[in-house]
Short mmCIF file of C-alpha atoms in Angstrom, two decimals:
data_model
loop_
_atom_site.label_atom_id
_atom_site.label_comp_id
_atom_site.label_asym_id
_atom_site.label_seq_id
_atom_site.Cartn_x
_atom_site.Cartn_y
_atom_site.Cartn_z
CA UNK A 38 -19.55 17.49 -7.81
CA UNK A 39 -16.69 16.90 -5.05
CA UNK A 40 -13.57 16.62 -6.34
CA UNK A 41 -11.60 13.26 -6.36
CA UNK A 42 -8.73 14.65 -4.13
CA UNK A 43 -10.91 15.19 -1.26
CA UNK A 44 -11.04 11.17 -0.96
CA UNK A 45 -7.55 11.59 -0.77
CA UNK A 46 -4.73 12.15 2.44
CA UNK A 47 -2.71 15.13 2.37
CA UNK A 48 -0.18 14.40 -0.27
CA UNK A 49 2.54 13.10 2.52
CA UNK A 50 5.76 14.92 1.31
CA UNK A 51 4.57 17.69 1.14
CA UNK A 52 4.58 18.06 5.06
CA UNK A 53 8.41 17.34 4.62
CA UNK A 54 9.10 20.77 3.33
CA UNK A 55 9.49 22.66 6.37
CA UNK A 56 12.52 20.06 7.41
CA UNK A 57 14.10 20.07 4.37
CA UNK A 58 14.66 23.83 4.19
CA UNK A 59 15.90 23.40 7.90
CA UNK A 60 18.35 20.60 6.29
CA UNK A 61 19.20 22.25 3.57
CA UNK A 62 20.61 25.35 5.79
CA UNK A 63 23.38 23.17 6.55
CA UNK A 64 26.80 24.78 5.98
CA UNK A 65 27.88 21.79 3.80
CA UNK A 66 24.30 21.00 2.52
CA UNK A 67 21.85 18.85 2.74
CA UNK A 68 22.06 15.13 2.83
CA UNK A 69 18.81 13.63 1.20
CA UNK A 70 18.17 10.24 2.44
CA UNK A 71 14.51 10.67 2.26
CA UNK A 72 12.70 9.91 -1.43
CA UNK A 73 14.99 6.82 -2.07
CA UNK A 74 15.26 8.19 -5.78
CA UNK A 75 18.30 6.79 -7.99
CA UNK A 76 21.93 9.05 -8.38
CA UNK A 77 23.79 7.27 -10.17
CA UNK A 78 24.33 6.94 -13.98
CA UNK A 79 22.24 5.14 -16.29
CA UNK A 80 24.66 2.46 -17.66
CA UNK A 81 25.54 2.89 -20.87
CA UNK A 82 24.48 0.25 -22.90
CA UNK A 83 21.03 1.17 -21.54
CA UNK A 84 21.41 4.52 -22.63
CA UNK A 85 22.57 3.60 -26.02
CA UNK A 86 19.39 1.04 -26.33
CA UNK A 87 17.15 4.30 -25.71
CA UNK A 88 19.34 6.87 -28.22
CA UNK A 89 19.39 4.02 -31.23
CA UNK A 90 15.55 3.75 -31.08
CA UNK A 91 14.94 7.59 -30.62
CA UNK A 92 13.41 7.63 -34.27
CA UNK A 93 10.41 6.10 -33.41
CA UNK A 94 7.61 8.58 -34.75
CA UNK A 95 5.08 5.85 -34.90
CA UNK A 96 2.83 4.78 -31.94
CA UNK A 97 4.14 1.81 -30.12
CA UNK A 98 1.74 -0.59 -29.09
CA UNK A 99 0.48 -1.09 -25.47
CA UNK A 100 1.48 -4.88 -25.45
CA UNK A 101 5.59 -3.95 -26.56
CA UNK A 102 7.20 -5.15 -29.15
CA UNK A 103 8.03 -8.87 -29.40
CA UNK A 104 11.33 -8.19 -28.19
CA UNK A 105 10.26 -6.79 -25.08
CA UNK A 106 7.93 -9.65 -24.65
CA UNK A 107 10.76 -12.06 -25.14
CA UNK A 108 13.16 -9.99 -23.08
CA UNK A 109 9.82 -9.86 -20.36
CA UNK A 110 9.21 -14.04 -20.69
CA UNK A 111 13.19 -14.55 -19.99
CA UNK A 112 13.83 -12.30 -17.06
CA UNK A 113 10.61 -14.02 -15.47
CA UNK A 114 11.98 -17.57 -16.17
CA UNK A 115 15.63 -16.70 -15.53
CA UNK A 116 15.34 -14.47 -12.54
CA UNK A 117 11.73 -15.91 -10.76
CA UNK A 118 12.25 -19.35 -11.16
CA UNK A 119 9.54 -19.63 -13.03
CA UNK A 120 9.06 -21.83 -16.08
CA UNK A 121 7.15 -21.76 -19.73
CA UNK A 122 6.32 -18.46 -19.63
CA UNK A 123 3.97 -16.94 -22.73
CA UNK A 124 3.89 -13.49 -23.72
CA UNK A 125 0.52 -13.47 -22.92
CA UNK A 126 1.64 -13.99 -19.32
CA UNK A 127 3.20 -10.77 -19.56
CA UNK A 128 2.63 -6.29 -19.55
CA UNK A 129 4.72 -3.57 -19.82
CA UNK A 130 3.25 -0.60 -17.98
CA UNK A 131 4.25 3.16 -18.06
CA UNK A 132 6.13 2.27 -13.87
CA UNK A 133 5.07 1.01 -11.38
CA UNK A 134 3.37 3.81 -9.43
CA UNK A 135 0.93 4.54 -12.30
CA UNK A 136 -0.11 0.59 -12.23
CA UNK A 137 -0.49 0.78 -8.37
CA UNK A 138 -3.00 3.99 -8.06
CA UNK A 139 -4.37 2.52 -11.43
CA UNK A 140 -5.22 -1.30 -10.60
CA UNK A 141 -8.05 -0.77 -8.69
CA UNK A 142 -9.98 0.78 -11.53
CA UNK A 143 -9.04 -0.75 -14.30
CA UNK A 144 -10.25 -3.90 -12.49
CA UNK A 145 -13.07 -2.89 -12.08
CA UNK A 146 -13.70 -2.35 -8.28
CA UNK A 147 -15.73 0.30 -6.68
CA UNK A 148 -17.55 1.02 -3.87
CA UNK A 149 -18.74 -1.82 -1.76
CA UNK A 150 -14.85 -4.01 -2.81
CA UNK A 151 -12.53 -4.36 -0.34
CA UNK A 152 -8.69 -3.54 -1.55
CA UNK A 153 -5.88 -4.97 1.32
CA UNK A 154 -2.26 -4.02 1.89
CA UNK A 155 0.00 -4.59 4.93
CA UNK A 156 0.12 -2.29 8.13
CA UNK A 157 3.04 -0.61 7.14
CA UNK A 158 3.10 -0.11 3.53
CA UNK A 159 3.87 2.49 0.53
CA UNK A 160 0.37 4.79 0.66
CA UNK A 161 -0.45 4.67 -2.84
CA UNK A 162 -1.98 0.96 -2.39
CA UNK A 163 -4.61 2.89 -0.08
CA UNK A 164 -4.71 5.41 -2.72
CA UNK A 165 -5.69 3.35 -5.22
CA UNK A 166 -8.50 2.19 -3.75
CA UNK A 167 -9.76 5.39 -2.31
CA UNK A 168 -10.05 6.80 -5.77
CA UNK A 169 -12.55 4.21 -6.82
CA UNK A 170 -14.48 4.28 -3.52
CA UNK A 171 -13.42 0.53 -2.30
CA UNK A 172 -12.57 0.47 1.34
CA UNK A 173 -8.83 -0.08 2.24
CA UNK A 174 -7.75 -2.69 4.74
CA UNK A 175 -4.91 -2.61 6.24
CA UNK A 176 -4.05 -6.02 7.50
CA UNK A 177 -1.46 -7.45 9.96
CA UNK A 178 -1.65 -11.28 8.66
CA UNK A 179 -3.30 -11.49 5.32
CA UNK A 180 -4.86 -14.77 6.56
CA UNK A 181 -6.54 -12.90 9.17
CA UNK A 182 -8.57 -11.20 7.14
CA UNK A 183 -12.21 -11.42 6.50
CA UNK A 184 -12.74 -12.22 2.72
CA UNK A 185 -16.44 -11.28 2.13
CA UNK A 186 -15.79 -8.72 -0.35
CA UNK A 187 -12.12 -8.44 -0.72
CA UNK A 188 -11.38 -8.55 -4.36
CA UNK A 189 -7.45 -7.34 -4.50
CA UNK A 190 -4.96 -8.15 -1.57
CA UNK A 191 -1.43 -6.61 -2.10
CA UNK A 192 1.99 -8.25 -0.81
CA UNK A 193 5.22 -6.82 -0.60
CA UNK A 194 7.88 -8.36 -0.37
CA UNK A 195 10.66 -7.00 0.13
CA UNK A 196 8.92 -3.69 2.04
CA UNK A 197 8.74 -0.50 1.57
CA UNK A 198 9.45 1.03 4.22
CA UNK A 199 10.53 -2.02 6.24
CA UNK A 200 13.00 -4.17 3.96
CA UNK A 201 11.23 -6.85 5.57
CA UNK A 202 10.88 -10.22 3.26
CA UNK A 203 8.28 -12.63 3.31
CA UNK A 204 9.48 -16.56 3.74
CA UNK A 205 8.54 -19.00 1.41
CA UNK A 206 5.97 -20.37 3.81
CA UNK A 207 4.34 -17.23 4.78
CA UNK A 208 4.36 -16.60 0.73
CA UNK A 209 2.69 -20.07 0.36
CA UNK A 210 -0.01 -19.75 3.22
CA UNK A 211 -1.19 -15.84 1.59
CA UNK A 212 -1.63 -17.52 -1.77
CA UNK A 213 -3.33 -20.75 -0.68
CA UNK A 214 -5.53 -18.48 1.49
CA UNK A 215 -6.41 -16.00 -1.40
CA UNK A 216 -7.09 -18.90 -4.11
CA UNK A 217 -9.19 -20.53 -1.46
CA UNK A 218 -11.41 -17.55 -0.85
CA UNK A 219 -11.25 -15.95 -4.63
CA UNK A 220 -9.41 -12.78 -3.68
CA UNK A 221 -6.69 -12.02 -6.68
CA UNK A 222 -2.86 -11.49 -5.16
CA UNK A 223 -0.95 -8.70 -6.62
CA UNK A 224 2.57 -8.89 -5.12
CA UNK A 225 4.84 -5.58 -5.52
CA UNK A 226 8.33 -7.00 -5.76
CA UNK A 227 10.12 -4.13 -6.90
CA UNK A 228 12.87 -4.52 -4.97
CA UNK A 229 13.71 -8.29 -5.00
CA UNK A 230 16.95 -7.95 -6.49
CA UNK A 231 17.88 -6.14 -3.65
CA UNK A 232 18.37 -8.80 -0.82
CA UNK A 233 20.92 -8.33 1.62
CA UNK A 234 20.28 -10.25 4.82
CA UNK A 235 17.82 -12.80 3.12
CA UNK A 236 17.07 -14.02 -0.63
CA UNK A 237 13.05 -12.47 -1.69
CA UNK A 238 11.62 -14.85 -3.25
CA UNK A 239 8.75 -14.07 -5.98
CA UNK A 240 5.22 -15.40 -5.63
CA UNK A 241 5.28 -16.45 -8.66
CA UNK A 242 8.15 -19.03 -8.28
CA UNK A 243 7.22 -22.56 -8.60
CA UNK A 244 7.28 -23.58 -4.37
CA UNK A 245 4.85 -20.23 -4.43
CA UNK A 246 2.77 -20.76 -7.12
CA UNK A 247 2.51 -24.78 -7.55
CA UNK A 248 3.41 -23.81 -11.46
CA UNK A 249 -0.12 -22.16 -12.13
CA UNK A 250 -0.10 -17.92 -12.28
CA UNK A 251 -3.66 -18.57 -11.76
CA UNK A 252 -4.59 -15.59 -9.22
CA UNK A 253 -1.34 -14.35 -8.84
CA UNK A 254 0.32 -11.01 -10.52
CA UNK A 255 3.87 -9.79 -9.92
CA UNK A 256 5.03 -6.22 -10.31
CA UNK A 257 8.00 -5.33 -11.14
CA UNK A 258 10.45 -2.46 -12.33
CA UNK A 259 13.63 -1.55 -13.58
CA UNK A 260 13.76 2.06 -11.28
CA UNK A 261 16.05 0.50 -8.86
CA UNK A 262 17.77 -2.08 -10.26
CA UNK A 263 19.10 -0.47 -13.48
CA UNK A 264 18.95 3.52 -12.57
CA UNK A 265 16.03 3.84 -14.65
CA UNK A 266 13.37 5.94 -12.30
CA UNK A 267 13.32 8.31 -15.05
CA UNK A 268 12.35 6.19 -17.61
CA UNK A 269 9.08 4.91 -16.33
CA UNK A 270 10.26 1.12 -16.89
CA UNK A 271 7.84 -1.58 -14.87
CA UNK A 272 6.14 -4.77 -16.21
CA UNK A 273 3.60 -7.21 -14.70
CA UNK A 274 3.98 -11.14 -14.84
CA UNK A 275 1.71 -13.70 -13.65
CA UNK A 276 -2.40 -14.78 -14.87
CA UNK A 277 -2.92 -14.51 -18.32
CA UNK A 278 -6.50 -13.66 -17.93
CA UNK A 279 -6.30 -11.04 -15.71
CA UNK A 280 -3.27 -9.33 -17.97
CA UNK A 281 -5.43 -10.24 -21.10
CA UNK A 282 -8.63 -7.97 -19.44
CA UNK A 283 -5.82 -5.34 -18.61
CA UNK A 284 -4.42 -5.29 -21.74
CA UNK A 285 -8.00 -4.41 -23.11
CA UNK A 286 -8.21 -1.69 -20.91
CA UNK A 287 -5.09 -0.21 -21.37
CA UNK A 288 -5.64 -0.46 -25.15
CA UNK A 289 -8.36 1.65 -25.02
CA UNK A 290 -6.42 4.12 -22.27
CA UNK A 291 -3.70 4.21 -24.40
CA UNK A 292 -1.25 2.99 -21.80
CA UNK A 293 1.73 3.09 -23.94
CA UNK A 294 5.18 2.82 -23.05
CA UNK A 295 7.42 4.90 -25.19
CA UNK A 296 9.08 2.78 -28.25
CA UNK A 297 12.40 4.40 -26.88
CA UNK A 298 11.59 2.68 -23.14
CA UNK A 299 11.06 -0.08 -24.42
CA UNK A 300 14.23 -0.86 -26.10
CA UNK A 301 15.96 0.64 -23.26
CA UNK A 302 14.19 -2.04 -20.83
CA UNK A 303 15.13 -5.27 -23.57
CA UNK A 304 19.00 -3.99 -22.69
CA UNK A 305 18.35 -3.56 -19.37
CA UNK A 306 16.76 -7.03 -18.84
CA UNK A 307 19.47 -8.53 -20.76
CA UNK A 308 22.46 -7.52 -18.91
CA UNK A 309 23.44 -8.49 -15.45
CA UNK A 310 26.44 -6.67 -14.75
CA UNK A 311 25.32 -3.38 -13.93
CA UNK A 312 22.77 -4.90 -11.87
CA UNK A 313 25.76 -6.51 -9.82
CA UNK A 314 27.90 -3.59 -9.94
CA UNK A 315 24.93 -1.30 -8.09
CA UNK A 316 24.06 -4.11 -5.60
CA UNK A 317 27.94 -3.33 -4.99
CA UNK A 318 27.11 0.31 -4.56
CA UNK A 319 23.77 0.02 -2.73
CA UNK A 320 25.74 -2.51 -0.09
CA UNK A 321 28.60 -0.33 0.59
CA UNK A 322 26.02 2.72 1.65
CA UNK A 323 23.69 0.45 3.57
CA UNK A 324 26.75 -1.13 5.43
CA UNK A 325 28.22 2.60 6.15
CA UNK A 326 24.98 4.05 6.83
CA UNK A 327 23.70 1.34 9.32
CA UNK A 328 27.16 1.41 11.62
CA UNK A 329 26.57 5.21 11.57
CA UNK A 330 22.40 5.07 12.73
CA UNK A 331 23.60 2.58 15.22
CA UNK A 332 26.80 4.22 16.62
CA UNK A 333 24.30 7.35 17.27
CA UNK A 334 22.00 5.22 19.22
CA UNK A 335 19.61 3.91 16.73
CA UNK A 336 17.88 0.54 16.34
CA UNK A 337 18.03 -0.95 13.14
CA UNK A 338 14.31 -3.11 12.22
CA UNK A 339 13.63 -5.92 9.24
CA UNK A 340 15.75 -4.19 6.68
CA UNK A 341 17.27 -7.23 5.31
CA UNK A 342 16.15 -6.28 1.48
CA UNK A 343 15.01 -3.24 -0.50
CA UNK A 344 17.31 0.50 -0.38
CA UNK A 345 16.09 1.46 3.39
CA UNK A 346 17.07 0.91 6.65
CA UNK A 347 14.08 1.02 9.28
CA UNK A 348 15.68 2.79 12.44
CA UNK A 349 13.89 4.25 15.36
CA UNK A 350 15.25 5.39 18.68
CA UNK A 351 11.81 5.13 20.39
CA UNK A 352 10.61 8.16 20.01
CA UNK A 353 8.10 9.92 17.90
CA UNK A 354 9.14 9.76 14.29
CA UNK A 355 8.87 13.74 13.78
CA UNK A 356 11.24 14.17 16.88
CA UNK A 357 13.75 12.17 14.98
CA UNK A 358 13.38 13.92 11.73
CA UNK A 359 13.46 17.45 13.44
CA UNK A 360 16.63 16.19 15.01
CA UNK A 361 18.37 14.42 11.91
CA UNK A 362 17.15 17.49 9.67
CA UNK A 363 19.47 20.12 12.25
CA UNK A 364 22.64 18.05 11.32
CA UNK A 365 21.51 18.68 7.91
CA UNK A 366 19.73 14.75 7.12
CA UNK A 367 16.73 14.63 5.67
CA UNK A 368 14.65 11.47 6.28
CA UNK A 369 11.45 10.12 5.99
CA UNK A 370 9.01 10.14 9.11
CA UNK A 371 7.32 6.05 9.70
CA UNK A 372 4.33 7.66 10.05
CA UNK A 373 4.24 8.15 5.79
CA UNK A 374 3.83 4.44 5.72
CA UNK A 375 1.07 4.07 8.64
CA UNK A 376 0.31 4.76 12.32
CA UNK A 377 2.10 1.75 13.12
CA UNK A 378 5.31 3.52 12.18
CA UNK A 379 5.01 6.69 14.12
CA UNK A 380 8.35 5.98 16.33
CA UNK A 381 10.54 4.27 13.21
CA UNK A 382 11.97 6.70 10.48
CA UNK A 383 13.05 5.04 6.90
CA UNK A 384 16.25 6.11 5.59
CA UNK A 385 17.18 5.56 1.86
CA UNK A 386 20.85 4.41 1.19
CA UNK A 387 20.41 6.14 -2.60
CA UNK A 388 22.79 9.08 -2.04
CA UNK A 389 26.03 9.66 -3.77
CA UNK A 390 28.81 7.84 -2.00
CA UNK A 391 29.89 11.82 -1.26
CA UNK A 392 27.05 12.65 0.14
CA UNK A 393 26.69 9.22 2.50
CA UNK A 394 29.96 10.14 3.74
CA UNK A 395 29.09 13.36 4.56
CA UNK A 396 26.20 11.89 6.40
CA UNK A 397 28.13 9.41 8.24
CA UNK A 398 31.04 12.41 9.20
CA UNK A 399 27.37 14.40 11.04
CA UNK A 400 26.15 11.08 12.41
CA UNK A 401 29.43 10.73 14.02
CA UNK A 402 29.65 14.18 15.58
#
C-alpha cells in the first residue's frame, strides 16, 4: 500500500534550511521574516480567560459551549456585517490549517472531484485535495473555470502570499458564479482584520451574500489578530447545512477544541482593543519594512492587507533569498505559493520591533 505522503510535494520549508543556517551565521543574528508566526504577547485578559478555565477535566464538546457560540454569532454580526446569525450557522475548529488539509475529506470528495484555489495561494488548499485523490485547480479567474465536477472552490481574500483583496464586485461575480453552477465557496479570510491599503470585505456580508449563507463558508481565526497561533483558535461561519454535516463528522472525529481555548477565544472575540493596539504594531513594521525593500531596489506587489509584503526585484525568487539570507534575512521564496511566484519573495512584518530594525539597519547597508 503506497503511503499517503507520496501524493504529497516536498514539505516546502524544509528546502529553507540551508538559507537559514546561512542567515543565522550573521554576527548579530538572524532576522526571520519568513513563517509570518506571531511574537508578541498574548494579551492578558486572553491569557487570564485560558488560566480561569484550566480545570476543565471533562470533555468539551465539538460544537463549544454556548458562550462560544454566542461570542461566535456576535463577532460574525458585529465584525461581517452580517445579520441574524444562529449558532447553528456557526463551528469552532482545532485552527485553521487542520480545517484546510481536512475539508476535502470530511466533505466527502475523492477521486474524480475537482477542489480550486487561486494561482498564487497558501499550498495546503492543494494539499487538501491531494490527500483525498480530487484533482487541484489552480485558477486565475474563478469564473473561468470549467464547473463539471468542481465541488469546493476556495477564495482568499486578503492573500496569502499576495495581501491582495478581492472587491466587492469580484466577491459578488465568484459567488453568483458558484451558486449558479452548484460548486460550494469556502472563503479563507484569516486575515481580514488586517487591511491596510483597502477594507476586505467577507463573503458573507450582506452586498456578498444577498442575506442567504446558502453555499457560502467563511474561515476564520484568532492566530493573527489576537497572538493566539499557539492556541489553535479558528471558527467557520456561513451554511447551516453544510456546518450541520461537519459537525457530524467532527463528532465522530472527535474534533474538539480544548475547554481552556475556548474560553480564551469568548475573551478574545469580545475585546477590541488589543486587536487595535497590534494593527498599531503590525502597521509600524509594514510601513518600516516596505521603505527599506524599496530603498534597496525592490518592487512592492498587492500587499494592501494581510502581515506580508510581496516584493520582487525581477529575478528568480531563490536568487533573492540567497542574497537577503547573506545580510542575515530570512524570507520566503514566491515559488512556496506557485510557479507564478518564482521572481516575487513574501516577507512577513511579524518580527519584534528589534529585530525589524535590525533588518531595516542591513537593508540599508
Amino acid at each position: 500500500m503506497p503511503p499517503v505522503s507520496a501524493r504529497l510535494p516536498v514539505f516546502p520549508w524544509d528546502r529553507l534550511e540551508p538559507y537559514k543556517a546561512i542567515a543565522a551565521a550573521h554576527r548579530d543574528g538572524i532576522v526571520d521574516l519568513s513563517v509570518g508566526t506571531p511574537v508578541d504577547p498574548v494579551p492578558e485578559l486572553i491569557r487570564a480567560a485560558l488560566a480561569d478555565a484550566s480545570d476543565s477535566p471533562g470533555y468539551p464538546t465539538v460544537w463549544g459551549t454556548a458562550a462560544l457560540r454566542d461570542a461566535l454569532t456576535g463577532w460574525v454580526e458585529r465584525r461581517l456585517g452580517a445579520a441574524g446569525v444562529t449558532h447553528t450557522q456557526v463551528l469552532p475548529v482545532v485552527g485553521s490549517k487542520e480545517l484546510v488539509a481536512s475539508l476535502p475529506a470530511q466533505l466527502g470528495l475523492g477521486p474524480g472531484d475537482r477542489v480550486a484555489f487561486p494561482r498564487l495561494a497558501y499550498p495546503t488548499y492543494e494539499v487538501g485535495a491531494r490527500l483525498v485523490g480530487a484533482e487541484p485547480v489552480p485558477y486565475d479567474e474563478p469564473t473561468d473555470l470549467e464547473p463539471a465536477g468542481l465541488k469546493l472552490l476556495w477564495l482568499n481574500s486578503p492573500s496569502n502570499p499576495t495581501g491582495r483583496v478581492l472587491s466587492k464586485e469580484e466577491l459578488r461575480t465568484a459567488v453568483a458564479w458558484a451558486r449558479e453552477h452548484g460548486v460550494l465557496v469556502v472563503s479563507d479570510e484569516c486575515y481580514l482584520e488586517l487591511g491596510w491599503e483597502a477594507d476586505p470585505v467577507s463573503v458573507l456580508h450582506p452586498d456578498i451574500s444577498g442575506g442567504s449563507f446558502e453555499g457560502l463558508v467563511a474561515v476564520h481565526s484568532l492566530s493573527k489578530r489576537s497572538n493566539l497561533a499557539g492556541y489553535r483558535a479558528a471558527f467557520l461561519a456561513g451554511d447551516e447545512a453544510v456546518l450541520g454535516e461537519l459537525l457530524k463528522i467532527r463528532k465522530h472525529g472527535g474534533m474538539m477544541v480544548p475547554a481552556p481555548v475556548q474560553a480564551a477565544t469568548v475573551a478574545a472575540l469580545g475585546d477590541d482593543k488589543h486587536v487595535a493596539e497590534q494593527r498599531e504594531r503590525y502597521e509600524r513594521r509594514r510601513a518600516a519594512l516596505r521603505s527599506a525593500l524599496e530603498g534597496r531596489g525592490f518592487r512592492i506587489e498587492h500587499s494592501e492587507a494581510s502581515l506580508y509584503l510581496w516584493a520582487t526585484r525581477d529575478e528568480p525568487c531563490w536568487d533573492t533569498v540567497g542574497a537577503l539570507a547573506e545580510l542575515g534575512i530570512l524570507v520566503a521564496p514566491g515559488e512556496f505559493y506557485g510557479t507564478a511566484g518564482e521572481r516575487h519573495v513574501r516577507v512577513a512584518f511579524t518580527a519584534t520591533d528589534e529585530r525589524v530594525a535590525a533588518a531595516v539597519r542591513r537593508l540599508a547597508g
